[in-house]
CSV table of C-alpha atoms and ligand atoms in Angstrom, one decimal:
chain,number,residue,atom,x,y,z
H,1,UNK,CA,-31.5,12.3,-4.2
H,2,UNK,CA,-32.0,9.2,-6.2
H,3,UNK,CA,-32.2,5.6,-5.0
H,4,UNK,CA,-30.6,3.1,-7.4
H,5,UNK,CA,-29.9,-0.7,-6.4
H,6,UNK,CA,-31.6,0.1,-2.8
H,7,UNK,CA,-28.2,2.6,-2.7
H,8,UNK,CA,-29.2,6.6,-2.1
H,9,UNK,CA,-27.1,8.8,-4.4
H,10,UNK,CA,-26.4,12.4,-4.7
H,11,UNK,CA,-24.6,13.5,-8.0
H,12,UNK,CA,-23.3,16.3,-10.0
H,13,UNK,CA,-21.5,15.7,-13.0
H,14,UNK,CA,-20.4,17.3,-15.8
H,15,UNK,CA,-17.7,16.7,-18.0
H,16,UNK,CA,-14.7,18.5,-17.6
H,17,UNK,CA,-16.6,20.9,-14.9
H,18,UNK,CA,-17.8,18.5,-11.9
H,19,UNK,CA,-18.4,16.0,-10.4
H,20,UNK,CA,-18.9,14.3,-6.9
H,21,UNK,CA,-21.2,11.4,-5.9
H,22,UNK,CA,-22.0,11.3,-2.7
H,23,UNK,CA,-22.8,8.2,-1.4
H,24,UNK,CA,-24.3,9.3,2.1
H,25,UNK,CA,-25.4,5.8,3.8
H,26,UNK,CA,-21.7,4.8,3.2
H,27,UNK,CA,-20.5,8.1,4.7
H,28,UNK,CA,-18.0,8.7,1.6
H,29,UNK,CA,-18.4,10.3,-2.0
H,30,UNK,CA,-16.3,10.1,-5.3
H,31,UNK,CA,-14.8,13.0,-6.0
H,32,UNK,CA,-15.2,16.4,-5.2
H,33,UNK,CA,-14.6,19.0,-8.1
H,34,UNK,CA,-16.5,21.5,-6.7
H,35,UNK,CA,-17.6,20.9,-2.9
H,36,UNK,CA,-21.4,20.8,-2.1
H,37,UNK,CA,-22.1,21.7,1.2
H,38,UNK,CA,-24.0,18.2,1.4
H,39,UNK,CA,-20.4,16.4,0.7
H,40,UNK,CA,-18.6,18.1,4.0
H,41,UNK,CA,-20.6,16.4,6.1
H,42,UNK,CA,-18.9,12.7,4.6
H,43,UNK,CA,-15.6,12.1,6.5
H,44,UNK,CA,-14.0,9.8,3.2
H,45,UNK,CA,-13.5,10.9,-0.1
H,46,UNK,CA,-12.0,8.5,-2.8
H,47,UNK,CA,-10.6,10.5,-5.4
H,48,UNK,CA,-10.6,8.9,-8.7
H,49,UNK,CA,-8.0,11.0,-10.4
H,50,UNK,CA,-6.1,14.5,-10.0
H,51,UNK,CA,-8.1,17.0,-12.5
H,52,UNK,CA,-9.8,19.5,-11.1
H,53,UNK,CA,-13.0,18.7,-12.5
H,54,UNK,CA,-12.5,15.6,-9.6
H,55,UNK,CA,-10.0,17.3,-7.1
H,56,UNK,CA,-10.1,20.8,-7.2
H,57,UNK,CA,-13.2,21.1,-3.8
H,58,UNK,CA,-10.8,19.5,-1.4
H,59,UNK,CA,-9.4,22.1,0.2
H,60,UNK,CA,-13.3,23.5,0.7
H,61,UNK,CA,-14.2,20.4,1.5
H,62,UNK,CA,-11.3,19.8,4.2
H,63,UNK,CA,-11.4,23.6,5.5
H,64,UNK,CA,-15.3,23.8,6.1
H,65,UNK,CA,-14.6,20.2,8.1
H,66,UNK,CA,-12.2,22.0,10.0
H,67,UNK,CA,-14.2,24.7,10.9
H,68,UNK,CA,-17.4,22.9,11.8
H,69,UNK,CA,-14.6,21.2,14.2
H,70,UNK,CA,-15.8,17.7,12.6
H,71,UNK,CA,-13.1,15.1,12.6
H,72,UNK,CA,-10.2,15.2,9.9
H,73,UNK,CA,-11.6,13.9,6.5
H,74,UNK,CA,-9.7,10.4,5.0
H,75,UNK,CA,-8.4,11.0,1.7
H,76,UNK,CA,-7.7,8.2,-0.8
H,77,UNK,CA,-6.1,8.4,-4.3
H,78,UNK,CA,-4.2,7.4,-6.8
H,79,UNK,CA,-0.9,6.4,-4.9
H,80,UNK,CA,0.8,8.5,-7.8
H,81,UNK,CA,-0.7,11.4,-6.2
H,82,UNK,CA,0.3,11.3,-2.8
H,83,UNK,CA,3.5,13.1,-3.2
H,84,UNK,CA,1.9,15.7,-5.1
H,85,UNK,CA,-1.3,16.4,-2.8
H,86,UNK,CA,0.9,16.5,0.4
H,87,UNK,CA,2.9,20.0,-0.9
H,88,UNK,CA,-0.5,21.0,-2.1
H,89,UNK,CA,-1.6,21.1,1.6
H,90,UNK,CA,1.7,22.1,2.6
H,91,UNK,CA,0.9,25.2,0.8
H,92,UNK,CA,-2.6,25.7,1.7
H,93,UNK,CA,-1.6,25.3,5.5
H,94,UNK,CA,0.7,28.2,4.9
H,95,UNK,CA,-1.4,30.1,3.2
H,96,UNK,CA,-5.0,29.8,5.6
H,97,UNK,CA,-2.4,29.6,8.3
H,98,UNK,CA,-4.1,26.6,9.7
H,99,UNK,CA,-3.9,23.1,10.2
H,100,UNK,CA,-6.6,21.9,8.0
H,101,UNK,CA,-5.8,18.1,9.4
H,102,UNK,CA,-6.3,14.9,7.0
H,103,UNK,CA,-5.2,11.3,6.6
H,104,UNK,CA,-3.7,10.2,2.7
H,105,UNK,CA,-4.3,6.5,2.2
H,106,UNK,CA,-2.5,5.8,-1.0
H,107,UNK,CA,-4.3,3.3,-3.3
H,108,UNK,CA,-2.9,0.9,-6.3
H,109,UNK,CA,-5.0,-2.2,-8.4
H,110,UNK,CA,-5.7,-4.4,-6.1
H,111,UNK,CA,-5.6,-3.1,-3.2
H,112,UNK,CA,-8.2,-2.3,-0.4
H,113,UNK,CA,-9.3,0.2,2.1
H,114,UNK,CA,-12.0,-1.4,5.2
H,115,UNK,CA,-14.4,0.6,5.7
H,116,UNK,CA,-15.9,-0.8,9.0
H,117,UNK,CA,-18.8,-2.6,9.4
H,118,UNK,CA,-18.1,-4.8,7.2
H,119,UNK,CA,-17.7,-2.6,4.3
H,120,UNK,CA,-14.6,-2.6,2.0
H,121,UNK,CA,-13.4,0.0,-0.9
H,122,UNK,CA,-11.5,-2.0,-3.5
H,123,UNK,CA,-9.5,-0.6,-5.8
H,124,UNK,CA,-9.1,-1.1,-9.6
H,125,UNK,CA,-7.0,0.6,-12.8
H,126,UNK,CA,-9.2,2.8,-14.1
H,127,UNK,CA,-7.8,4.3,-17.4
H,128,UNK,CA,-7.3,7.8,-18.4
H,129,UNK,CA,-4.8,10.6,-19.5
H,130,UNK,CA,-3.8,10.5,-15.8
H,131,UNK,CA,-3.1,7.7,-13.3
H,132,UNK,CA,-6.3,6.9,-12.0
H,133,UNK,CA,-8.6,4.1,-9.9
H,134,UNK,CA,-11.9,3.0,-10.0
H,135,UNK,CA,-13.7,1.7,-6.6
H,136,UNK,CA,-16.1,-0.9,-6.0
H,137,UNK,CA,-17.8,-0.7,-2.3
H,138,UNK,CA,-18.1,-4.2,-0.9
H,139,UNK,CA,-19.8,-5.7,1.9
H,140,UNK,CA,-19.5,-9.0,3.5
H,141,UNK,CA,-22.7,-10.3,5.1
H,142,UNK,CA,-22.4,-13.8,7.0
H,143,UNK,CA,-25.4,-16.2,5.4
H,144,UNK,CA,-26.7,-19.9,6.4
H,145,UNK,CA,-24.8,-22.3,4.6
H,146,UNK,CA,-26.9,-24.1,1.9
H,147,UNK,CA,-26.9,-27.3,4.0
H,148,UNK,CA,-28.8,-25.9,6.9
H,149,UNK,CA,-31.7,-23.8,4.9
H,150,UNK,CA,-35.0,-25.2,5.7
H,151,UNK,CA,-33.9,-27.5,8.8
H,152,UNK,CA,-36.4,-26.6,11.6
H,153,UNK,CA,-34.5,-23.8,14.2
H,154,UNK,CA,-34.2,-25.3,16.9
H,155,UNK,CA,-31.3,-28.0,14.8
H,156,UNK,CA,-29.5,-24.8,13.4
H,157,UNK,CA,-29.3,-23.6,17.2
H,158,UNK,CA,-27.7,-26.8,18.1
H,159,UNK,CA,-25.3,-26.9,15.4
H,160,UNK,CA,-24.1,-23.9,16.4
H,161,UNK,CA,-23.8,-25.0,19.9
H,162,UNK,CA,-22.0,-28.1,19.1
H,163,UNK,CA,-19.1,-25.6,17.3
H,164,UNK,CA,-20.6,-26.3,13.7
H,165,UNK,CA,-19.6,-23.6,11.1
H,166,UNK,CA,-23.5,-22.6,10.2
H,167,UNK,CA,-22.4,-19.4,8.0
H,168,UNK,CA,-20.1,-18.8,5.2
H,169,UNK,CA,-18.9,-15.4,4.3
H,170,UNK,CA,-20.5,-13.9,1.1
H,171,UNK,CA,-19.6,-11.2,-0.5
H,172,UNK,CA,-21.6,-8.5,-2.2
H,173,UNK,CA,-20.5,-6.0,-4.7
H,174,UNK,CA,-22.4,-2.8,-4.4
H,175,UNK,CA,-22.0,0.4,-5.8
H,176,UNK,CA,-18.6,0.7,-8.3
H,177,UNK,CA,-17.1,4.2,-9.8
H,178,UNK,CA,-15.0,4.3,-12.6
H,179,UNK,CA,-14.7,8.1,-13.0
H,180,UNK,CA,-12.9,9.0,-15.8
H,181,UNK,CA,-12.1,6.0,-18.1
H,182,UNK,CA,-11.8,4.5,-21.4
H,183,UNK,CA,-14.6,1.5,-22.1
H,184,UNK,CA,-11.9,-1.1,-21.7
H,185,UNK,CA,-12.3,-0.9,-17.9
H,186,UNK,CA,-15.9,-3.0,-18.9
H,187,UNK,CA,-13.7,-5.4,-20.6
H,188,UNK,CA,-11.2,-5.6,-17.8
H,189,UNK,CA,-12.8,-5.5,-15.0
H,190,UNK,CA,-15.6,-7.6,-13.0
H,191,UNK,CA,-16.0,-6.0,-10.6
H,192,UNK,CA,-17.5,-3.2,-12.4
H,193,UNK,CA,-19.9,-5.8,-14.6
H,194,UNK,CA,-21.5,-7.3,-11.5
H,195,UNK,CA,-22.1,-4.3,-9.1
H,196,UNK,CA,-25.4,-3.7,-7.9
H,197,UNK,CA,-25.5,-0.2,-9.0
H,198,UNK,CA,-22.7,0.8,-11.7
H,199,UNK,CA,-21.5,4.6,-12.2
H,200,UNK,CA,-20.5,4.7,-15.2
H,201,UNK,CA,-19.2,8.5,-17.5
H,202,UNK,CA,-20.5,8.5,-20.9
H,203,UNK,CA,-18.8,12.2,-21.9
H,204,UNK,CA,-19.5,11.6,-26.1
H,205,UNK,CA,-23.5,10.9,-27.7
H,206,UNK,CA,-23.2,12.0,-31.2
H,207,UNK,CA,-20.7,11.7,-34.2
H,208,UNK,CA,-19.3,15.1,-33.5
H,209,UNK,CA,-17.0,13.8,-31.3
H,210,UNK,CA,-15.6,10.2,-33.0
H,211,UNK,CA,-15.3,7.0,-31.3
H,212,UNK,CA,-11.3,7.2,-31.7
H,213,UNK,CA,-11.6,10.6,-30.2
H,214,UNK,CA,-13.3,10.2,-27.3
H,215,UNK,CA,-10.7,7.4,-26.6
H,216,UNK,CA,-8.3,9.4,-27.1
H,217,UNK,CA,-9.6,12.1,-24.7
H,218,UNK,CA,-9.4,8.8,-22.1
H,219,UNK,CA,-13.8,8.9,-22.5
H,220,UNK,CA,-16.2,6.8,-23.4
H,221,UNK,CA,-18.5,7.0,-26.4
H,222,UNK,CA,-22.0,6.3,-25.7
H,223,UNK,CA,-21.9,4.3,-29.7
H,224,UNK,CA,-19.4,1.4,-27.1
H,225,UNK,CA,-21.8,1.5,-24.5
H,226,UNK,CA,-24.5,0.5,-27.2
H,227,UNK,CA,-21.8,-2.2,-28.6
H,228,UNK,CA,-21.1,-3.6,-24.8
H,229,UNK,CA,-24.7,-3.8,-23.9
H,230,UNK,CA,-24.9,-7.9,-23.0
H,231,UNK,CA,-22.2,-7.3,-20.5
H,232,UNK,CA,-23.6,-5.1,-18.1
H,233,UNK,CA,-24.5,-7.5,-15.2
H,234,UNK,CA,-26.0,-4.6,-13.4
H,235,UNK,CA,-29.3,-4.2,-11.2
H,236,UNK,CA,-29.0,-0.4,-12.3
H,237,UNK,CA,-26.7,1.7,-14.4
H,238,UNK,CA,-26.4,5.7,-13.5
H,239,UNK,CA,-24.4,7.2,-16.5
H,240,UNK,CA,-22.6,11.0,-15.8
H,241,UNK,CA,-19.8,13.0,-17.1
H,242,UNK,CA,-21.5,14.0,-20.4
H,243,UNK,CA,-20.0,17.2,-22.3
H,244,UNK,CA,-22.2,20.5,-21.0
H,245,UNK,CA,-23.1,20.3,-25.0
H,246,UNK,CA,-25.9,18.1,-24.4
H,247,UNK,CA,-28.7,18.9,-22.6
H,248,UNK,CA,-31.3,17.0,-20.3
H,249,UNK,CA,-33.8,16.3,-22.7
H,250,UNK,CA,-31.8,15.3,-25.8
H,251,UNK,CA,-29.7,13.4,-23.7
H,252,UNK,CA,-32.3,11.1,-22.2
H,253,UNK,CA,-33.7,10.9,-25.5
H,254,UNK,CA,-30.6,9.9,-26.7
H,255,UNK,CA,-29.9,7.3,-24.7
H,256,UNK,CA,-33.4,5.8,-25.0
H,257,UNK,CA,-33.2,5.5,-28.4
H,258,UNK,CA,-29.6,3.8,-28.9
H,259,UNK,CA,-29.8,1.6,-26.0
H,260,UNK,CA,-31.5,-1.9,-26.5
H,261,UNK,CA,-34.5,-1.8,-23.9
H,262,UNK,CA,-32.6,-4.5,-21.8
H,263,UNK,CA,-30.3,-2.0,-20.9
H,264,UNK,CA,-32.4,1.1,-21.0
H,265,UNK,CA,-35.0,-0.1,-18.4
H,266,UNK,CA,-31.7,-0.2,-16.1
H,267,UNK,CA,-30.6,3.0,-16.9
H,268,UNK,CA,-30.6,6.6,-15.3
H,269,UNK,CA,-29.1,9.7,-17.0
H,270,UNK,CA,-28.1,11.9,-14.1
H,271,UNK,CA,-29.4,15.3,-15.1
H,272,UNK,CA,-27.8,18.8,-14.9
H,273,UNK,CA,-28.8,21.2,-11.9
H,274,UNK,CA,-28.3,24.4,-12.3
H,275,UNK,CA,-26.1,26.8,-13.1
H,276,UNK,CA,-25.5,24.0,-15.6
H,277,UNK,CA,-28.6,23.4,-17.3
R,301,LIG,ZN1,-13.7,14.6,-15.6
R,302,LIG,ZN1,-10.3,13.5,-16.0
């Protein structure tokens, strides 16, 4: 388990294998290529995207739910999925001859999901070979307005008697996933700039795979991370999704070495577990 931004985390990823992020003080995770038995126990999953590598644990994840008679598991994706993933469990109902229930919430750019307790899943175009959606977790806190800091208590408490509006709504945004993407969702979007803690893939580290191709592949190139580096607003940075081609060592050595120490001193390269290492 890591703690990044004050946020706990618990991550696999590996390009083109797995990945989920578990997230398990919000009660969700990111994706769920292959389902760890920790992730059944989260009740909302926001899918990124439809490859497997992202997708393919549901049914696990939704069956073992069933099982442990936990409540149904809240599904969001890419609203271009929905039609798709609903024959998909069509079919798995027929073939494990049981209910396995769940709830689809469709999700678009710009949209939202509430999360409760003040907690809110936006949505934003993340961009890929597929149709896919980043998330950035938001809460909203209630704080003093400027004008009353520093007046003694007992004039706040009577403000707030005499129907003054003490608090103004401020919003914080914490954790943001882009899954798969190109770099240009750093351009696009600020939400993912000014999270707290940023998830970010980095599948390409060396010349072996070009800049162009990795775009192409819908990736990012650690070489436009390095080019990008002023923009990252972040309190921390995890970076996942590398290739299986580069290991745990060479990767964090990697990464130290091409990223200006600003950035670096942010910075965590999720390692591989095993049977990946
Ligand atoms: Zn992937
Ligand atoms: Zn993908």
């Amino acid at each position: 388990m890591l703690t990044l931004a004050g946020h706990n985390v618990n991550a696999v990823s590996v390009g083109g294998l797995e990945t989920c992020i578990e997230l398990p003080n919000y009660k969700l995770c990111f994706d769920i290529g292959r389902c760890p038995p920790s992730a059944t126990r989260l009740p909302t999953v926001l899918f990124t995207h439809a490859h497997t590598d992202h997708m393919g644990g549901v049914i696990h994840h939704c069956a073992t739910r069933d099982l442990t008679s936990m409540p149904p598991p809240t599904y969001v994706m890419p609203a271009e999925n929905e039609e798709a993933f609903l024959e998909m469990m069509t079919a798995w109902r027929k073939l494990d001859r049981s209910p396995l229930p769940c709830t689809v919430v469709p999700a678009s750019p710009g949209g939202s999901v509430d999360l409760g307790r003040g907690r809110t899943a936006k949505f934003f175009r993340a961009i890929h070979r597929v149709p896919s959606i980043g998330y950035a977790i938001c809460t909203q806190k209630d704080v003093l307005k400027d004008e009353y800091k520093g007046l003694p208590r007992e004039a706040i408490r009577d403000a707030r008697l005499a129907g003054e509006a003490i608090t103004t709504p401020v919003e914080t945004v914490e954790v943001a996933f882009c899954g798969d993407t190109t770099i240009d969702v750093v351009d696009r979007e600020p939400l993912v700039r000014a999270a707290r803690l940023l998830i970010l893939e980095v599948t390409f580290l060396d010349d072996k795979v070009s800049v162009e191709k990795a775009r192409a592949k819908g990736h990012v190139h650690i070489d436009e991370v390095v080019e990008r580096a002023d923009l990252f607003q972040n309190e921390a940075i995890l970076f996942t999704h590398r290739s299986v081609r580069y290991g745990n060592e060479w990767a964090e050595a990697r990464f130290k070495e091409v990223l200006p120490a600003h950035l670096w001193e942010r910075s965590t390269v999720l390692p591989f577990a095993a049977p990946w290492t």
